[in-house]
Amino acid sequence: MKTANQTFLEAFNKAFANSDTEFLLGNVTDDIRWMVVGEPIVEGKEAFSAALKRMEMEEPMKLTIHNIITHGKSAAVNGVMETTDGKAYAFCDIYKFSGFKNAKIKEMTSYALEVDKQIA
């Protein structure tokens, strides 16, 4: 049985795969901090919105979630996203929540690596 945070993080990752910016923006704090390893740090909801806009896809990506691990105000999700042009990216996102109940995402650290679709 999934916890409330696991269900939320599954929905949050599906929103990324579907470029559902409205859902994503509605579930992060105003002072969101997003660190994508190898990229400049994104700070604040406005910058987060702009980053999401740059990442938007015309077609939804195929999302496969391998693990959702939650503990207190921290969580991690890993899996694979496949684009419609045949590329596959293994990812791991580490989350910090603003609190314990009905909390929003305050911080994210994302690791992504292009992988062979056959072994993803």
Short mmCIF file of N, CA and C in Angstrom, two decimals:
data_model
loop_
_atom_site.label_atom_id
_atom_site.label_comp_id
_atom_site.label_asym_id
_atom_site.label_seq_id
_atom_site.Cartn_x
_atom_site.Cartn_y
_atom_site.Cartn_z
N MET A 1 0.83 -1.17 0.00
CA MET A 1 0.00 0.00 0.00
C MET A 1 0.89 1.25 0.00
N LYS A 2 0.58 2.20 -0.87
CA LYS A 2 1.37 3.42 -0.97
C LYS A 2 0.97 4.42 0.11
N THR A 3 1.98 5.16 0.57
CA THR A 3 1.70 6.25 1.50
C THR A 3 1.19 7.44 0.70
N ALA A 4 0.68 8.44 1.40
CA ALA A 4 0.21 9.66 0.74
C ALA A 4 1.35 10.34 -0.02
N ASN A 5 2.55 10.38 0.56
CA ASN A 5 3.68 11.00 -0.12
C ASN A 5 4.10 10.20 -1.36
N GLN A 6 4.04 8.89 -1.29
CA GLN A 6 4.38 8.07 -2.46
C GLN A 6 3.38 8.31 -3.59
N THR A 7 2.10 8.38 -3.25
CA THR A 7 1.07 8.66 -4.25
C THR A 7 1.28 10.04 -4.86
N PHE A 8 1.57 11.01 -4.01
CA PHE A 8 1.83 12.37 -4.49
C PHE A 8 3.04 12.40 -5.43
N LEU A 9 4.14 11.76 -5.05
CA LEU A 9 5.35 11.79 -5.87
C LEU A 9 5.16 11.06 -7.19
N GLU A 10 4.34 10.03 -7.20
CA GLU A 10 4.01 9.36 -8.46
C GLU A 10 3.28 10.34 -9.38
N ALA A 11 2.31 11.06 -8.83
CA ALA A 11 1.57 12.06 -9.61
C ALA A 11 2.48 13.19 -10.06
N PHE A 12 3.40 13.62 -9.20
CA PHE A 12 4.33 14.71 -9.53
C PHE A 12 5.22 14.30 -10.70
N ASN A 13 5.72 13.07 -10.68
CA ASN A 13 6.57 12.60 -11.77
C ASN A 13 5.78 12.39 -13.06
N LYS A 14 4.53 11.95 -12.94
CA LYS A 14 3.68 11.84 -14.13
C LYS A 14 3.45 13.23 -14.73
N ALA A 15 3.32 14.24 -13.88
CA ALA A 15 3.14 15.61 -14.37
C ALA A 15 4.38 16.06 -15.15
N PHE A 16 5.57 15.69 -14.70
CA PHE A 16 6.78 16.00 -15.47
C PHE A 16 6.73 15.32 -16.83
N ALA A 17 6.36 14.05 -16.85
CA ALA A 17 6.31 13.30 -18.11
C ALA A 17 5.28 13.88 -19.08
N ASN A 18 4.23 14.48 -18.53
CA ASN A 18 3.15 15.03 -19.35
C ASN A 18 3.24 16.54 -19.56
N SER A 19 4.33 17.15 -19.11
CA SER A 19 4.51 18.61 -19.19
C SER A 19 3.33 19.35 -18.57
N ASP A 20 2.85 18.85 -17.43
CA ASP A 20 1.73 19.49 -16.73
C ASP A 20 2.28 20.54 -15.78
N THR A 21 2.66 21.67 -16.35
CA THR A 21 3.29 22.75 -15.58
C THR A 21 2.39 23.26 -14.47
N GLU A 22 1.11 23.33 -14.71
CA GLU A 22 0.18 23.84 -13.70
C GLU A 22 0.22 22.98 -12.43
N PHE A 23 0.20 21.66 -12.60
CA PHE A 23 0.26 20.77 -11.44
C PHE A 23 1.59 20.93 -10.71
N LEU A 24 2.68 20.96 -11.48
CA LEU A 24 4.01 21.07 -10.88
C LEU A 24 4.14 22.36 -10.08
N LEU A 25 3.75 23.49 -10.67
CA LEU A 25 3.86 24.78 -9.99
C LEU A 25 2.97 24.85 -8.76
N GLY A 26 1.84 24.17 -8.79
CA GLY A 26 0.92 24.18 -7.65
C GLY A 26 1.40 23.36 -6.48
N ASN A 27 2.47 22.59 -6.68
CA ASN A 27 2.93 21.69 -5.63
C ASN A 27 4.37 21.91 -5.19
N VAL A 28 4.88 23.12 -5.49
CA VAL A 28 6.19 23.50 -4.98
C VAL A 28 6.05 24.81 -4.20
N THR A 29 6.99 25.06 -3.32
CA THR A 29 6.98 26.31 -2.54
C THR A 29 7.43 27.48 -3.41
N ASP A 30 7.13 28.69 -2.99
CA ASP A 30 7.55 29.88 -3.73
C ASP A 30 9.06 29.99 -3.81
N ASP A 31 9.76 29.43 -2.81
CA ASP A 31 11.22 29.51 -2.80
C ASP A 31 11.87 28.18 -3.21
N ILE A 32 11.19 27.43 -4.09
CA ILE A 32 11.71 26.15 -4.58
C ILE A 32 13.17 26.30 -5.04
N ARG A 33 13.95 25.30 -4.74
CA ARG A 33 15.35 25.25 -5.18
C ARG A 33 15.53 23.92 -5.90
N TRP A 34 15.90 23.99 -7.20
CA TRP A 34 16.04 22.79 -8.02
C TRP A 34 17.46 22.72 -8.54
N MET A 35 18.14 21.67 -8.14
CA MET A 35 19.51 21.44 -8.59
C MET A 35 19.51 20.24 -9.54
N VAL A 36 19.73 20.51 -10.81
CA VAL A 36 19.92 19.45 -11.79
C VAL A 36 21.43 19.33 -11.95
N VAL A 37 21.97 18.19 -11.60
CA VAL A 37 23.41 18.01 -11.61
C VAL A 37 23.96 18.33 -13.00
N GLY A 38 24.95 19.23 -13.02
CA GLY A 38 25.57 19.65 -14.27
C GLY A 38 24.94 20.89 -14.88
N GLU A 39 23.89 21.42 -14.28
CA GLU A 39 23.19 22.60 -14.78
C GLU A 39 23.17 23.69 -13.70
N PRO A 40 22.91 24.93 -14.09
CA PRO A 40 22.78 25.99 -13.08
C PRO A 40 21.60 25.71 -12.14
N ILE A 41 21.72 26.14 -10.90
CA ILE A 41 20.66 25.95 -9.91
C ILE A 41 19.48 26.86 -10.24
N VAL A 42 18.29 26.32 -10.14
CA VAL A 42 17.05 27.08 -10.36
C VAL A 42 16.50 27.45 -8.99
N GLU A 43 16.29 28.76 -8.75
CA GLU A 43 15.79 29.21 -7.45
C GLU A 43 14.57 30.07 -7.63
N GLY A 44 13.49 29.70 -6.93
CA GLY A 44 12.24 30.45 -6.97
C GLY A 44 11.26 29.89 -7.99
N LYS A 45 9.99 30.12 -7.69
CA LYS A 45 8.92 29.57 -8.52
C LYS A 45 8.95 30.11 -9.95
N GLU A 46 9.29 31.40 -10.10
CA GLU A 46 9.33 31.99 -11.44
C GLU A 46 10.42 31.32 -12.29
N ALA A 47 11.59 31.12 -11.73
CA ALA A 47 12.68 30.46 -12.45
C ALA A 47 12.34 28.99 -12.71
N PHE A 48 11.66 28.35 -11.75
CA PHE A 48 11.23 26.97 -11.92
C PHE A 48 10.24 26.88 -13.09
N SER A 49 9.31 27.81 -13.16
CA SER A 49 8.34 27.86 -14.25
C SER A 49 9.05 28.01 -15.60
N ALA A 50 10.03 28.89 -15.66
CA ALA A 50 10.78 29.11 -16.90
C ALA A 50 11.54 27.84 -17.30
N ALA A 51 12.13 27.15 -16.34
CA ALA A 51 12.85 25.91 -16.62
C ALA A 51 11.90 24.85 -17.15
N LEU A 52 10.72 24.75 -16.56
CA LEU A 52 9.72 23.78 -17.03
C LEU A 52 9.29 24.11 -18.46
N LYS A 53 9.13 25.38 -18.76
CA LYS A 53 8.73 25.82 -20.09
C LYS A 53 9.77 25.37 -21.12
N ARG A 54 11.05 25.49 -20.78
CA ARG A 54 12.13 25.07 -21.70
C ARG A 54 12.12 23.56 -21.92
N MET A 55 11.62 22.81 -20.95
CA MET A 55 11.63 21.35 -21.03
C MET A 55 10.36 20.77 -21.64
N GLU A 56 9.35 21.60 -21.89
CA GLU A 56 8.07 21.09 -22.38
C GLU A 56 8.24 20.25 -23.64
N MET A 57 7.48 19.16 -23.68
CA MET A 57 7.47 18.26 -24.83
C MET A 57 6.08 18.34 -25.47
N GLU A 58 6.04 18.19 -26.79
CA GLU A 58 4.74 18.20 -27.47
C GLU A 58 3.93 16.95 -27.12
N GLU A 59 4.62 15.85 -27.02
CA GLU A 59 3.98 14.57 -26.69
C GLU A 59 4.44 14.12 -25.30
N PRO A 60 3.57 13.46 -24.55
CA PRO A 60 3.98 12.96 -23.23
C PRO A 60 5.12 11.95 -23.35
N MET A 61 5.97 11.93 -22.35
CA MET A 61 7.03 10.92 -22.29
C MET A 61 6.47 9.68 -21.60
N LYS A 62 7.06 8.55 -21.92
CA LYS A 62 6.70 7.31 -21.23
C LYS A 62 7.49 7.27 -19.93
N LEU A 63 6.81 7.11 -18.83
CA LEU A 63 7.44 7.10 -17.51
C LEU A 63 7.36 5.71 -16.89
N THR A 64 8.50 5.24 -16.44
CA THR A 64 8.56 4.00 -15.65
C THR A 64 9.23 4.35 -14.33
N ILE A 65 8.50 4.21 -13.25
CA ILE A 65 9.05 4.47 -11.91
C ILE A 65 9.49 3.14 -11.31
N HIS A 66 10.75 3.08 -10.87
CA HIS A 66 11.27 1.87 -10.24
C HIS A 66 11.08 1.88 -8.73
N ASN A 67 11.35 3.02 -8.11
CA ASN A 67 11.26 3.12 -6.65
C ASN A 67 10.78 4.50 -6.23
N ILE A 68 9.98 4.54 -5.18
CA ILE A 68 9.62 5.77 -4.49
C ILE A 68 9.86 5.50 -3.01
N ILE A 69 10.85 6.20 -2.46
CA ILE A 69 11.23 5.99 -1.07
C ILE A 69 10.97 7.29 -0.31
N THR A 70 10.23 7.19 0.78
CA THR A 70 9.93 8.38 1.57
C THR A 70 10.35 8.14 3.02
N HIS A 71 10.77 9.24 3.66
CA HIS A 71 11.13 9.17 5.07
C HIS A 71 11.04 10.58 5.63
N GLY A 72 10.05 10.82 6.46
CA GLY A 72 9.89 12.15 7.05
C GLY A 72 9.69 13.21 5.99
N LYS A 73 10.55 14.23 6.00
CA LYS A 73 10.44 15.34 5.06
C LYS A 73 11.32 15.14 3.82
N SER A 74 11.85 13.93 3.63
CA SER A 74 12.71 13.61 2.49
C SER A 74 12.14 12.45 1.70
N ALA A 75 12.49 12.44 0.41
CA ALA A 75 12.02 11.35 -0.45
C ALA A 75 12.94 11.22 -1.66
N ALA A 76 12.84 10.08 -2.34
CA ALA A 76 13.60 9.86 -3.57
C ALA A 76 12.74 9.04 -4.53
N VAL A 77 12.88 9.35 -5.80
CA VAL A 77 12.19 8.61 -6.86
C VAL A 77 13.21 8.32 -7.95
N ASN A 78 13.23 7.08 -8.44
CA ASN A 78 14.08 6.79 -9.59
C ASN A 78 13.30 5.98 -10.61
N GLY A 79 13.76 6.10 -11.85
CA GLY A 79 13.10 5.40 -12.94
C GLY A 79 13.67 5.81 -14.28
N VAL A 80 12.84 5.68 -15.31
CA VAL A 80 13.25 5.99 -16.68
C VAL A 80 12.14 6.76 -17.36
N MET A 81 12.53 7.80 -18.13
CA MET A 81 11.59 8.52 -18.99
C MET A 81 12.06 8.34 -20.43
N GLU A 82 11.10 8.02 -21.30
CA GLU A 82 11.41 7.83 -22.71
C GLU A 82 10.68 8.89 -23.52
N THR A 83 11.43 9.56 -24.40
CA THR A 83 10.84 10.58 -25.26
C THR A 83 10.26 9.92 -26.51
N THR A 84 9.43 10.67 -27.21
CA THR A 84 8.81 10.12 -28.42
C THR A 84 9.81 9.95 -29.55
N ASP A 85 10.98 10.61 -29.45
CA ASP A 85 12.00 10.44 -30.50
C ASP A 85 12.96 9.29 -30.19
N GLY A 86 12.60 8.47 -29.21
CA GLY A 86 13.35 7.25 -28.94
C GLY A 86 14.46 7.34 -27.92
N LYS A 87 14.66 8.49 -27.30
CA LYS A 87 15.70 8.62 -26.28
C LYS A 87 15.14 8.19 -24.92
N ALA A 88 16.02 7.63 -24.10
CA ALA A 88 15.62 7.20 -22.76
C ALA A 88 16.59 7.81 -21.75
N TYR A 89 16.03 8.27 -20.63
CA TYR A 89 16.82 8.89 -19.58
C TYR A 89 16.52 8.22 -18.24
N ALA A 90 17.56 7.67 -17.64
CA ALA A 90 17.42 7.16 -16.28
C ALA A 90 17.53 8.37 -15.36
N PHE A 91 16.70 8.41 -14.32
CA PHE A 91 16.70 9.56 -13.43
C PHE A 91 16.58 9.13 -11.98
N CYS A 92 17.06 10.01 -11.13
CA CYS A 92 16.84 9.89 -9.69
C CYS A 92 16.64 11.30 -9.17
N ASP A 93 15.52 11.53 -8.52
CA ASP A 93 15.21 12.83 -7.93
C ASP A 93 15.14 12.68 -6.42
N ILE A 94 15.82 13.59 -5.73
CA ILE A 94 15.79 13.64 -4.27
C ILE A 94 14.95 14.86 -3.90
N TYR A 95 13.99 14.68 -3.02
CA TYR A 95 13.05 15.75 -2.65
C TYR A 95 13.16 16.07 -1.17
N LYS A 96 12.95 17.35 -0.86
CA LYS A 96 12.76 17.78 0.53
C LYS A 96 11.44 18.54 0.57
N PHE A 97 10.59 18.17 1.51
CA PHE A 97 9.28 18.80 1.65
C PHE A 97 9.33 19.96 2.64
N SER A 98 8.35 20.84 2.52
CA SER A 98 8.27 22.01 3.39
C SER A 98 7.76 21.66 4.79
N GLY A 99 7.21 20.50 4.96
CA GLY A 99 6.66 20.06 6.25
C GLY A 99 6.30 18.59 6.18
N PHE A 100 5.39 18.18 7.06
CA PHE A 100 5.03 16.77 7.11
C PHE A 100 3.66 16.47 6.50
N LYS A 101 2.65 17.29 6.74
CA LYS A 101 1.31 17.01 6.22
C LYS A 101 0.95 18.03 5.16
N ASN A 102 0.42 17.55 4.03
CA ASN A 102 0.02 18.41 2.93
C ASN A 102 1.13 19.39 2.54
N ALA A 103 2.35 18.91 2.59
CA ALA A 103 3.51 19.75 2.32
C ALA A 103 3.76 19.87 0.82
N LYS A 104 4.47 20.91 0.46
CA LYS A 104 4.89 21.12 -0.92
C LYS A 104 6.38 20.82 -1.03
N ILE A 105 6.84 20.67 -2.25
CA ILE A 105 8.25 20.41 -2.47
C ILE A 105 9.02 21.72 -2.33
N LYS A 106 10.02 21.69 -1.47
CA LYS A 106 10.84 22.87 -1.19
C LYS A 106 12.18 22.79 -1.93
N GLU A 107 12.66 21.57 -2.13
CA GLU A 107 13.96 21.39 -2.76
C GLU A 107 13.98 20.09 -3.55
N MET A 108 14.62 20.15 -4.71
CA MET A 108 14.79 18.96 -5.55
C MET A 108 16.23 18.91 -6.03
N THR A 109 16.79 17.71 -6.04
CA THR A 109 18.08 17.46 -6.68
C THR A 109 17.83 16.36 -7.70
N SER A 110 18.16 16.63 -8.96
CA SER A 110 17.87 15.69 -10.04
C SER A 110 19.15 15.20 -10.71
N TYR A 111 19.22 13.91 -10.89
CA TYR A 111 20.29 13.26 -11.63
C TYR A 111 19.64 12.61 -12.84
N ALA A 112 20.18 12.86 -14.03
CA ALA A 112 19.61 12.25 -15.24
C ALA A 112 20.76 11.82 -16.15
N LEU A 113 20.58 10.69 -16.80
CA LEU A 113 21.59 10.14 -17.66
C LEU A 113 20.93 9.47 -18.85
N GLU A 114 21.34 9.85 -20.06
CA GLU A 114 20.78 9.18 -21.23
C GLU A 114 21.30 7.75 -21.26
N VAL A 115 20.39 6.82 -21.48
CA VAL A 115 20.73 5.39 -21.48
C VAL A 115 20.18 4.72 -22.73
N ASP A 116 20.69 3.56 -23.00
CA ASP A 116 20.19 2.75 -24.10
C ASP A 116 18.78 2.29 -23.75
N LYS A 117 17.84 2.57 -24.61
CA LYS A 117 16.43 2.24 -24.35
C LYS A 117 16.24 0.74 -24.09
N GLN A 118 17.08 -0.07 -24.68
CA GLN A 118 16.94 -1.53 -24.53
C GLN A 118 17.26 -2.01 -23.12
N ILE A 119 18.12 -1.27 -22.41
CA ILE A 119 18.48 -1.73 -21.06
C ILE A 119 17.82 -0.89 -19.97
N ALA A 120 17.06 0.11 -20.39
CA ALA A 120 16.37 0.96 -19.42
C ALA A 120 15.27 0.17 -18.80
#
